[in-house]
mmCIF file of C-alpha atoms in Angstrom:
data_model
loop_
_atom_site.group_PDB
_atom_site.id
_atom_site.type_symbol
_atom_site.label_atom_id
_atom_site.label_comp_id
_atom_site.label_asym_id
_atom_site.label_seq_id
_atom_site.Cartn_x
_atom_site.Cartn_y
_atom_site.Cartn_z
ATOM 1 C CA MET X 238 -0.048 -0.011 0.023
ATOM 2 C CA LYS X 239 2.898 2.314 0.938
ATOM 3 C CA SER X 240 4.506 1.397 -2.339
ATOM 4 C CA ASN X 241 1.453 2.439 -4.390
ATOM 5 C CA HIS X 242 1.356 5.889 -2.672
ATOM 6 C CA MET X 243 5.023 6.402 -3.445
ATOM 7 C CA ILE X 244 4.540 5.559 -7.059
ATOM 8 C CA LEU X 245 1.646 7.972 -7.350
ATOM 9 C CA GLY X 246 3.676 10.715 -5.671
ATOM 10 C CA ILE X 247 6.545 10.255 -8.040
ATOM 11 C CA ALA X 248 4.181 10.436 -11.133
ATOM 12 C CA ILE X 249 2.647 13.663 -9.858
ATOM 13 C CA PHE X 250 6.119 15.130 -9.308
ATOM 14 C CA VAL X 251 7.291 14.219 -12.835
ATOM 15 C CA ILE X 252 4.143 15.846 -14.408
ATOM 16 C CA LEU X 253 4.600 19.007 -12.424
ATOM 17 C CA LEU X 254 8.196 19.205 -13.248
ATOM 18 C CA GLY X 255 7.440 18.801 -16.987
ATOM 19 C CA ILE X 256 4.919 21.621 -16.830
ATOM 20 C CA LEU X 257 7.289 23.963 -15.139
ATOM 21 C CA GLN X 258 10.048 23.210 -17.762
ATOM 22 C CA CYS X 259 7.786 23.737 -20.873
ATOM 23 C CA GLU X 260 8.522 26.735 -23.124
ATOM 24 C CA LYS X 261 5.896 29.353 -22.869
ATOM 25 C CA ILE X 262 3.834 29.776 -26.175
ATOM 26 C CA VAL X 263 3.293 33.421 -27.270
ATOM 27 C CA TYR X 264 0.778 34.300 -29.993
ATOM 28 C CA LYS X 265 1.731 37.433 -31.977
ATOM 29 C CA VAL X 266 -0.822 39.621 -33.667
ATOM 30 C CA ASP X 267 -0.145 40.097 -37.500
ATOM 31 C CA ASP X 268 -0.433 43.651 -38.547
ATOM 32 C CA THR X 269 1.473 43.394 -41.849
ATOM 33 C CA LEU X 270 -0.280 44.017 -45.099
ATOM 34 C CA PRO X 271 -0.129 40.975 -47.521
ATOM 35 C CA GLN X 272 1.766 41.403 -50.734
ATOM 36 C CA ILE X 273 0.659 40.327 -54.161
ATOM 37 C CA VAL X 274 3.939 38.700 -55.302
ATOM 38 C CA THR X 275 2.950 37.761 -58.850
ATOM 39 C CA GLU X 276 1.067 39.938 -61.307
ATOM 40 C CA PRO X 277 -2.348 38.471 -62.120
ATOM 41 C CA ASN X 278 -2.247 35.890 -64.980
ATOM 42 C CA ILE X 279 -5.227 35.768 -67.388
ATOM 43 C CA THR X 280 -6.585 32.993 -69.579
ATOM 44 C CA VAL X 281 -9.579 33.756 -71.752
ATOM 45 C CA THR X 282 -12.059 32.081 -74.031
ATOM 46 C CA ASP X 283 -14.916 33.735 -75.911
ATOM 47 C CA SER X 284 -17.077 33.786 -72.728
ATOM 48 C CA THR X 285 -14.815 33.144 -69.773
ATOM 49 C CA ALA X 286 -11.698 34.336 -68.103
ATOM 50 C CA ILE X 287 -9.480 32.754 -65.400
ATOM 51 C CA ILE X 288 -7.532 35.238 -63.304
ATOM 52 C CA SER X 289 -4.782 33.886 -61.008
ATOM 53 C CA TRP X 290 -2.241 35.416 -58.650
ATOM 54 C CA THR X 291 -0.168 34.658 -55.489
ATOM 55 C CA THR X 292 0.302 36.295 -52.129
ATOM 56 C CA ASP X 293 3.114 36.103 -49.703
ATOM 57 C CA GLU X 294 0.874 34.910 -46.868
ATOM 58 C CA PRO X 295 -2.474 33.131 -46.589
ATOM 59 C CA SER X 296 -5.059 35.635 -47.718
ATOM 60 C CA ASN X 297 -8.472 35.788 -49.225
ATOM 61 C CA GLY X 298 -9.149 36.957 -52.824
ATOM 62 C CA LEU X 299 -11.508 39.271 -54.746
ATOM 63 C CA VAL X 300 -11.791 40.341 -58.365
ATOM 64 C CA ARG X 301 -13.516 43.583 -59.448
ATOM 65 C CA TYR X 302 -14.159 43.962 -63.151
ATOM 66 C CA GLY X 303 -16.252 45.823 -65.777
ATOM 67 C CA GLU X 304 -16.191 46.994 -69.429
ATOM 68 C CA ASN X 305 -14.982 50.529 -68.544
ATOM 69 C CA ALA X 306 -11.591 51.522 -67.188
ATOM 70 C CA GLY X 307 -11.820 52.424 -63.524
ATOM 71 C CA ILE X 308 -15.356 51.235 -63.250
ATOM 72 C CA TYR X 309 -15.764 47.779 -61.743
ATOM 73 C CA ASN X 310 -19.418 47.014 -61.420
ATOM 74 C CA ILE X 311 -19.056 43.303 -60.850
ATOM 75 C CA ILE X 312 -17.330 41.580 -57.959
ATOM 76 C CA ILE X 313 -16.494 37.922 -57.203
ATOM 77 C CA SER X 314 -14.720 36.819 -54.063
ATOM 78 C CA ASP X 315 -13.715 33.995 -51.672
ATOM 79 C CA SER X 316 -13.669 36.102 -48.547
ATOM 80 C CA ASN X 317 -13.632 33.183 -46.186
ATOM 81 C CA GLU X 318 -10.855 31.152 -47.812
ATOM 82 C CA TYR X 319 -7.232 31.865 -46.996
ATOM 83 C CA CYS X 320 -4.411 30.553 -49.281
ATOM 84 C CA LEU X 321 -1.345 31.615 -51.095
ATOM 85 C CA ASN X 322 -2.532 30.764 -54.685
ATOM 86 C CA HIS X 323 -5.747 32.452 -55.871
ATOM 87 C CA SER X 324 -7.700 31.558 -59.025
ATOM 88 C CA PHE X 325 -11.041 32.834 -60.161
ATOM 89 C CA LEU X 326 -13.240 31.758 -63.070
ATOM 90 C CA ILE X 327 -15.352 34.458 -64.484
ATOM 91 C CA CYS X 328 -18.255 33.256 -66.710
ATOM 92 C CA ASN X 329 -20.944 34.719 -68.937
ATOM 93 C CA LEU X 330 -18.625 37.239 -70.626
ATOM 94 C CA SER X 331 -19.366 38.789 -74.061
ATOM 95 C CA PRO X 332 -17.139 37.674 -76.966
ATOM 96 C CA HIS X 333 -14.474 40.019 -78.318
ATOM 97 C CA THR X 334 -14.998 42.447 -75.485
ATOM 98 C CA ASN X 335 -12.492 44.444 -73.489
ATOM 99 C CA TYR X 336 -12.686 44.070 -69.748
ATOM 100 C CA PHE X 337 -10.778 45.984 -66.999
ATOM 101 C CA PHE X 338 -10.088 44.541 -63.595
ATOM 102 C CA VAL X 339 -8.141 44.728 -60.317
ATOM 103 C CA VAL X 340 -7.562 41.889 -57.709
ATOM 104 C CA GLU X 341 -7.465 42.380 -53.929
ATOM 105 C CA SER X 342 -6.283 40.198 -51.013
ATOM 106 C CA ALA X 343 -6.612 40.639 -47.279
ATOM 107 C CA ASP X 344 -5.094 38.349 -44.572
ATOM 108 C CA PHE X 345 -6.888 36.495 -41.757
ATOM 109 C CA PHE X 346 -6.316 39.508 -39.338
ATOM 110 C CA GLY X 347 -7.995 41.932 -41.699
ATOM 111 C CA ASN X 348 -4.774 43.508 -42.996
ATOM 112 C CA GLY X 349 -5.362 44.935 -46.393
ATOM 113 C CA PRO X 350 -6.651 44.596 -48.888
ATOM 114 C CA ALA X 351 -3.565 44.643 -51.061
ATOM 115 C CA ILE X 352 -4.737 45.898 -54.549
ATOM 116 C CA SER X 353 -3.161 45.192 -57.875
ATOM 117 C CA ASP X 354 -2.749 47.797 -60.687
ATOM 118 C CA GLU X 355 -5.617 47.814 -63.151
ATOM 119 C CA GLN X 356 -5.175 45.367 -65.989
ATOM 120 C CA SER X 357 -7.343 44.390 -68.934
ATOM 121 C CA PHE X 358 -8.167 41.493 -71.245
ATOM 122 C CA ILE X 359 -10.147 40.928 -74.448
ATOM 123 C CA THR X 360 -12.205 37.802 -74.771
ATOM 124 C CA GLU X 361 -11.934 35.717 -77.896
ATOM 125 C CA HIS X 362 -14.106 36.032 -80.941
ATOM 126 C CA ASN X 363 -16.867 33.367 -81.519
ATOM 127 C CA GLU X 364 -18.971 32.892 -84.656
ATOM 128 C CA TYR X 365 -21.474 35.498 -83.466
ATOM 129 C CA SER X 366 -18.838 38.300 -82.790
ATOM 130 C CA TYR X 367 -17.166 37.539 -86.059
ATOM 131 C CA ALA X 368 -20.454 37.838 -87.845
ATOM 132 C CA PHE X 369 -21.296 41.064 -85.985
ATOM 133 C CA ALA X 370 -17.920 42.506 -87.107
ATOM 134 C CA GLY X 371 -18.544 41.297 -90.686
ATOM 135 C CA TRP X 372 -21.863 43.116 -90.869
ATOM 136 C CA ALA X 373 -20.434 46.208 -89.495
ATOM 137 C CA LEU X 374 -17.784 46.168 -92.260
ATOM 138 C CA PHE X 375 -20.451 45.414 -94.805
ATOM 139 C CA GLU X 376 -22.446 48.423 -93.772
ATOM 140 C CA GLU X 377 -19.190 50.482 -94.301
ATOM 141 C CA ALA X 378 -18.997 49.049 -97.850
ATOM 142 C CA ASN X 379 -15.715 47.268 -96.896
ATOM 143 C CA TYR X 380 -16.722 44.033 -98.488
ATOM 144 C CA ASP X 381 -13.355 42.305 -98.701
ATOM 145 C CA SER X 382 -12.694 42.774 -94.974
ATOM 146 C CA ALA X 383 -16.232 41.650 -94.262
ATOM 147 C CA VAL X 384 -15.665 38.429 -96.182
ATOM 148 C CA VAL X 385 -12.612 37.736 -94.002
ATOM 149 C CA CYS X 386 -14.750 38.015 -90.788
ATOM 150 C CA PHE X 387 -17.496 35.912 -92.158
ATOM 151 C CA GLU X 388 -14.973 33.196 -93.215
ATOM 152 C CA SER X 389 -13.554 33.343 -89.678
ATOM 153 C CA ALA X 390 -17.070 32.711 -88.381
ATOM 154 C CA ARG X 391 -17.297 29.756 -90.690
ATOM 155 C CA LEU X 392 -14.198 28.244 -89.000
ATOM 156 C CA LYS X 393 -15.825 28.637 -85.633
ATOM 157 C CA ASN X 394 -19.218 27.259 -86.688
ATOM 158 C CA PRO X 395 -19.917 26.039 -90.182
ATOM 159 C CA ASN X 396 -23.585 25.704 -89.348
ATOM 160 C CA TYR X 397 -24.296 29.311 -88.509
ATOM 161 C CA ALA X 398 -26.682 30.543 -91.199
ATOM 162 C CA ASP X 399 -26.128 34.244 -90.690
ATOM 163 C CA LEU X 400 -22.497 33.964 -91.797
ATOM 164 C CA PHE X 401 -23.579 32.528 -95.163
ATOM 165 C CA THR X 402 -26.095 35.327 -95.555
ATOM 166 C CA GLY X 403 -23.286 37.826 -94.900
ATOM 167 C CA LEU X 404 -21.049 36.192 -97.522
ATOM 168 C CA GLY X 405 -23.851 36.158 -99.959
ATOM 169 C CA TRP X 406 -24.497 39.893 -99.700
ATOM 170 C CA CYS X 407 -20.817 40.692 -99.873
ATOM 171 C CA TYR X 408 -20.466 38.703 -103.083
ATOM 172 C CA THR X 409 -23.584 40.282 -104.428
ATOM 173 C CA LYS X 410 -22.138 43.729 -103.887
ATOM 174 C CA ILE X 411 -18.876 42.813 -105.724
ATOM 175 C CA GLU X 412 -20.856 41.109 -108.470
ATOM 176 C CA SER X 413 -19.672 37.577 -107.784
ATOM 177 C CA LEU X 414 -23.198 36.382 -108.428
ATOM 178 C CA LEU X 415 -22.714 32.623 -108.614
ATOM 179 C CA GLU X 416 -20.723 32.655 -105.266
ATOM 180 C CA ALA X 417 -23.480 34.802 -103.813
ATOM 181 C CA ALA X 418 -26.169 32.448 -104.944
ATOM 182 C CA ASN X 419 -24.391 29.417 -103.398
ATOM 183 C CA GLU X 420 -23.888 31.203 -100.074
ATOM 184 C CA PHE X 421 -27.596 32.294 -99.964
ATOM 185 C CA SER X 422 -28.694 28.756 -100.626
ATOM 186 C CA SER X 423 -26.469 27.470 -97.796
ATOM 187 C CA ALA X 424 -27.999 30.020 -95.455
ATOM 188 C CA ILE X 425 -31.522 29.028 -96.393
ATOM 189 C CA ASN X 426 -30.704 25.254 -96.073
ATOM 190 C CA LEU X 427 -29.565 25.943 -92.483
ATOM 191 C CA ASN X 428 -32.504 28.356 -91.648
ATOM 192 C CA GLU X 429 -35.674 28.344 -93.558
ATOM 193 C CA LEU X 430 -36.610 31.703 -92.003
ATOM 194 C CA ALA X 431 -33.438 33.473 -93.192
ATOM 195 C CA LEU X 432 -35.395 36.325 -94.934
ATOM 196 C CA ASP X 433 -32.247 38.312 -95.729
ATOM 197 C CA ALA X 434 -30.875 35.302 -97.625
ATOM 198 C CA TYR X 435 -34.196 34.870 -99.562
ATOM 199 C CA ALA X 436 -33.994 38.645 -100.463
ATOM 200 C CA GLY X 437 -30.411 38.314 -101.721
ATOM 201 C CA ARG X 438 -30.995 35.164 -103.669
ATOM 202 C CA SER X 439 -34.136 36.679 -105.334
ATOM 203 C CA ALA X 440 -32.122 39.625 -106.507
ATOM 204 C CA VAL X 441 -29.204 37.440 -107.668
ATOM 205 C CA SER X 442 -31.597 35.025 -109.345
ATOM 206 C CA LEU X 443 -33.084 37.833 -111.429
ATOM 207 C CA LYS X 444 -29.626 38.892 -112.541
ATOM 208 C CA LEU X 445 -28.610 35.177 -113.392
ATOM 209 C CA GLU X 446 -31.933 34.856 -115.343
ATOM 210 C CA TYR X 447 -33.529 32.449 -113.033
ATOM 211 C CA PRO X 448 -36.921 34.293 -112.875
ATOM 212 C CA PHE X 449 -38.998 31.445 -111.340
ATOM 213 C CA LEU X 450 -36.551 31.092 -108.363
ATOM 214 C CA ALA X 451 -36.539 34.923 -107.984
ATOM 215 C CA ILE X 452 -40.326 34.939 -107.876
ATOM 216 C CA GLU X 453 -40.486 32.084 -105.399
ATOM 217 C CA ASP X 454 -37.994 33.788 -103.066
ATOM 218 C CA ALA X 455 -39.583 37.173 -103.218
ATOM 219 C CA LEU X 456 -43.002 35.721 -102.467
ATOM 220 C CA THR X 457 -41.608 33.762 -99.564
ATOM 221 C CA ILE X 458 -40.423 37.092 -97.988
ATOM 222 C CA LEU X 459 -43.588 39.096 -98.672
ATOM 223 C CA ASN X 460 -45.785 36.384 -97.398
ATOM 224 C CA THR X 461 -43.855 36.395 -94.150
ATOM 225 C CA ASP X 462 -43.228 40.107 -93.827
ATOM 226 C CA SER X 463 -45.041 42.375 -96.309
ATOM 227 C CA LEU X 464 -43.034 45.466 -95.260
ATOM 228 C CA TYR X 465 -39.632 43.816 -95.319
ATOM 229 C CA VAL X 466 -36.524 45.914 -94.828
ATOM 230 C CA PHE X 467 -32.977 44.577 -95.008
ATOM 231 C CA SER X 468 -31.502 45.771 -91.673
ATOM 232 C CA HIS X 469 -27.958 45.862 -92.961
ATOM 233 C CA ASP X 470 -28.845 48.016 -95.979
ATOM 234 C CA THR X 471 -32.127 49.795 -95.388
ATOM 235 C CA THR X 472 -32.230 50.896 -99.053
ATOM 236 C CA VAL X 473 -33.249 47.312 -99.771
ATOM 237 C CA THR X 474 -37.026 47.075 -98.990
ATOM 238 C CA TYR X 475 -40.229 45.232 -99.882
ATOM 239 C CA LEU X 476 -40.509 47.637 -102.753
ATOM 240 C CA ASP X 477 -37.515 46.116 -104.415
ATOM 241 C CA LEU X 478 -39.060 42.746 -104.058
ATOM 242 C CA HIS X 479 -42.257 44.006 -105.784
ATOM 243 C CA LEU X 480 -40.087 45.369 -108.555
ATOM 244 C CA ILE X 481 -38.296 41.915 -108.849
ATOM 245 C CA LEU X 482 -41.707 40.325 -109.225
ATOM 246 C CA ALA X 483 -42.714 42.749 -111.907
ATOM 247 C CA GLU X 484 -39.600 42.035 -113.878
ATOM 248 C CA CYS X 485 -39.802 38.348 -113.516
ATOM 249 C CA TYR X 486 -43.498 38.105 -114.281
ATOM 250 C CA TYR X 487 -42.834 40.156 -117.403
ATOM 251 C CA GLN X 488 -39.922 37.831 -118.383
ATOM 252 C CA THR X 489 -42.163 34.725 -117.970
ATOM 253 C CA GLN X 490 -44.963 36.400 -119.892
ATOM 254 C CA GLN X 491 -47.254 36.614 -116.864
ATOM 255 C CA TYR X 492 -48.355 40.059 -117.975
ATOM 256 C CA SER X 493 -51.406 40.477 -115.779
ATOM 257 C CA LEU X 494 -49.343 39.666 -112.638
ATOM 258 C CA ALA X 495 -46.561 42.067 -113.886
ATOM 259 C CA HIS X 496 -49.321 44.683 -114.423
ATOM 260 C CA GLN X 497 -50.564 44.236 -110.755
ATOM 261 C CA GLU X 498 -46.941 44.704 -109.428
ATOM 262 C CA VAL X 499 -46.369 47.836 -111.515
ATOM 263 C CA GLU X 500 -49.741 49.346 -110.386
ATOM 264 C CA TYR X 501 -48.792 48.557 -106.745
ATOM 265 C CA LEU X 502 -45.429 50.343 -107.102
ATOM 266 C CA ALA X 503 -46.879 53.279 -109.041
ATOM 267 C CA ASN X 504 -49.309 53.842 -106.144
ATOM 268 C CA ALA X 505 -46.546 53.478 -103.592
ATOM 269 C CA PHE X 506 -44.519 56.108 -105.425
ATOM 270 C CA ASP X 507 -47.547 58.314 -105.907
ATOM 271 C CA LEU X 508 -47.392 58.046 -109.706
ATOM 272 C CA ALA X 509 -50.428 58.302 -111.972
ATOM 273 C CA PHE X 510 -50.721 54.905 -113.523
ATOM 274 C CA ILE X 511 -52.952 54.568 -116.547
ATOM 275 C CA LEU X 512 -52.379 51.515 -118.652
ATOM 276 C CA ASP X 513 -55.069 49.557 -120.273
ATOM 277 C CA GLU X 514 -54.290 46.481 -122.366
ATOM 278 C CA ASN X 515 -57.333 47.098 -124.511
ATOM 279 C CA ASP X 516 -56.893 50.827 -124.973
ATOM 280 C CA ASN X 517 -53.922 51.741 -127.186
ATOM 281 C CA SER X 518 -54.200 55.311 -126.242
ATOM 282 C CA THR X 519 -52.828 54.422 -122.787
ATOM 283 C CA TRP X 520 -49.715 52.683 -124.185
ATOM 284 C CA THR X 521 -47.629 55.762 -123.576
ATOM 285 C CA ASN X 522 -44.279 56.492 -122.026
ATOM 286 C CA PRO X 523 -44.633 57.006 -118.210
ATOM 287 C CA ILE X 524 -42.557 60.229 -118.386
ATOM 288 C CA ASN X 525 -43.496 61.626 -121.802
ATOM 289 C CA SER X 526 -47.041 60.794 -122.721
ATOM 290 C CA VAL X 527 -46.355 62.035 -126.334
ATOM 291 C CA ILE X 528 -44.432 58.846 -126.969
ATOM 292 C CA ILE X 529 -46.884 56.040 -127.823
ATOM 293 C CA TYR X 530 -45.859 52.369 -128.009
ATOM 294 C CA ALA X 531 -46.986 49.812 -130.617
ATOM 295 C CA SER X 532 -48.077 47.291 -127.938
ATOM 296 C CA TYR X 533 -49.385 47.054 -124.442
ATOM 297 C CA GLU X 534 -46.368 44.752 -123.517
ATOM 298 C CA GLU X 535 -43.888 47.418 -124.677
ATOM 299 C CA ALA X 536 -45.593 50.076 -122.686
ATOM 300 C CA LEU X 537 -45.669 47.685 -119.592
ATOM 301 C CA LEU X 538 -41.914 47.192 -119.952
ATOM 302 C CA MET X 539 -41.235 50.898 -120.089
ATOM 303 C CA TRP X 540 -43.240 51.281 -116.822
ATOM 304 C CA ILE X 541 -41.069 48.688 -115.185
ATOM 305 C CA GLN X 542 -37.941 50.427 -116.445
ATOM 306 C CA CYS X 543 -39.216 53.793 -115.131
ATOM 307 C CA LEU X 544 -39.942 52.287 -111.751
ATOM 308 C CA LYS X 545 -36.333 51.271 -111.308
ATOM 309 C CA ASP X 546 -35.467 54.937 -110.922
ATOM 310 C CA TYR X 547 -37.735 55.127 -107.928
ATOM 311 C CA SER X 548 -36.740 51.915 -106.070
#
């Protein structure tokens, strides 16, 4: 019994001696600002960006960004995570767009934030942004450069109908009519509602002397949108389609239908239209009534020619 008490006493003595000999632990408060030791690295696609950087001590991270320098209206952060290596994925960005950003980091003790200098990045093109750029160049009459953009869009997505429409209109403007017709047909095969492609192919088909196809395409548009206007060239309207119909009906000897289209256009241009197949006194020149033609068909053709100056 005495032996047990002795053993217990020795054990207690050893424990107390160990406690007395332990080094005292001192916790220090960190009041040092963290440092961003590597400039932010950026990796982009057409709709995302990954921004990465490192700090010299465990810190949280934050990215402020926007489309205007010095104005950062979007913020993403990991305020509760403390590490040395920081990486943020930014999604839903617009293609081929310039973004400006800064990164920030603060440590666990609230020191900071350390803020980087402003940087910027441009997201990559996709088929939509290439086509958008192509149409902008088309509207500036820079057709060769527009073709380059539309061809770049084709490399991104060969099934995007609008790029073929753009190519078709570019080729139409530079009088490469067969190429234009092929591009318009490709657009229509991909999108049966590609009205701008139908409008282009109708005009090209008239020039290539395919009047029945020109009629079919013009009617497709007018039956869908009777007041059609080509958004990338507002000089091309439903009135041009009616003129195409008038010419093509005349070429295919559908004179009564051609007459209807001429009358429609004359009224649209506020012109006095008097032409009667059975009254040769009305077979006059639209501009100079002194000139009288030998046939109704000849007079109708002169009306069509005259209307070209108004369309």
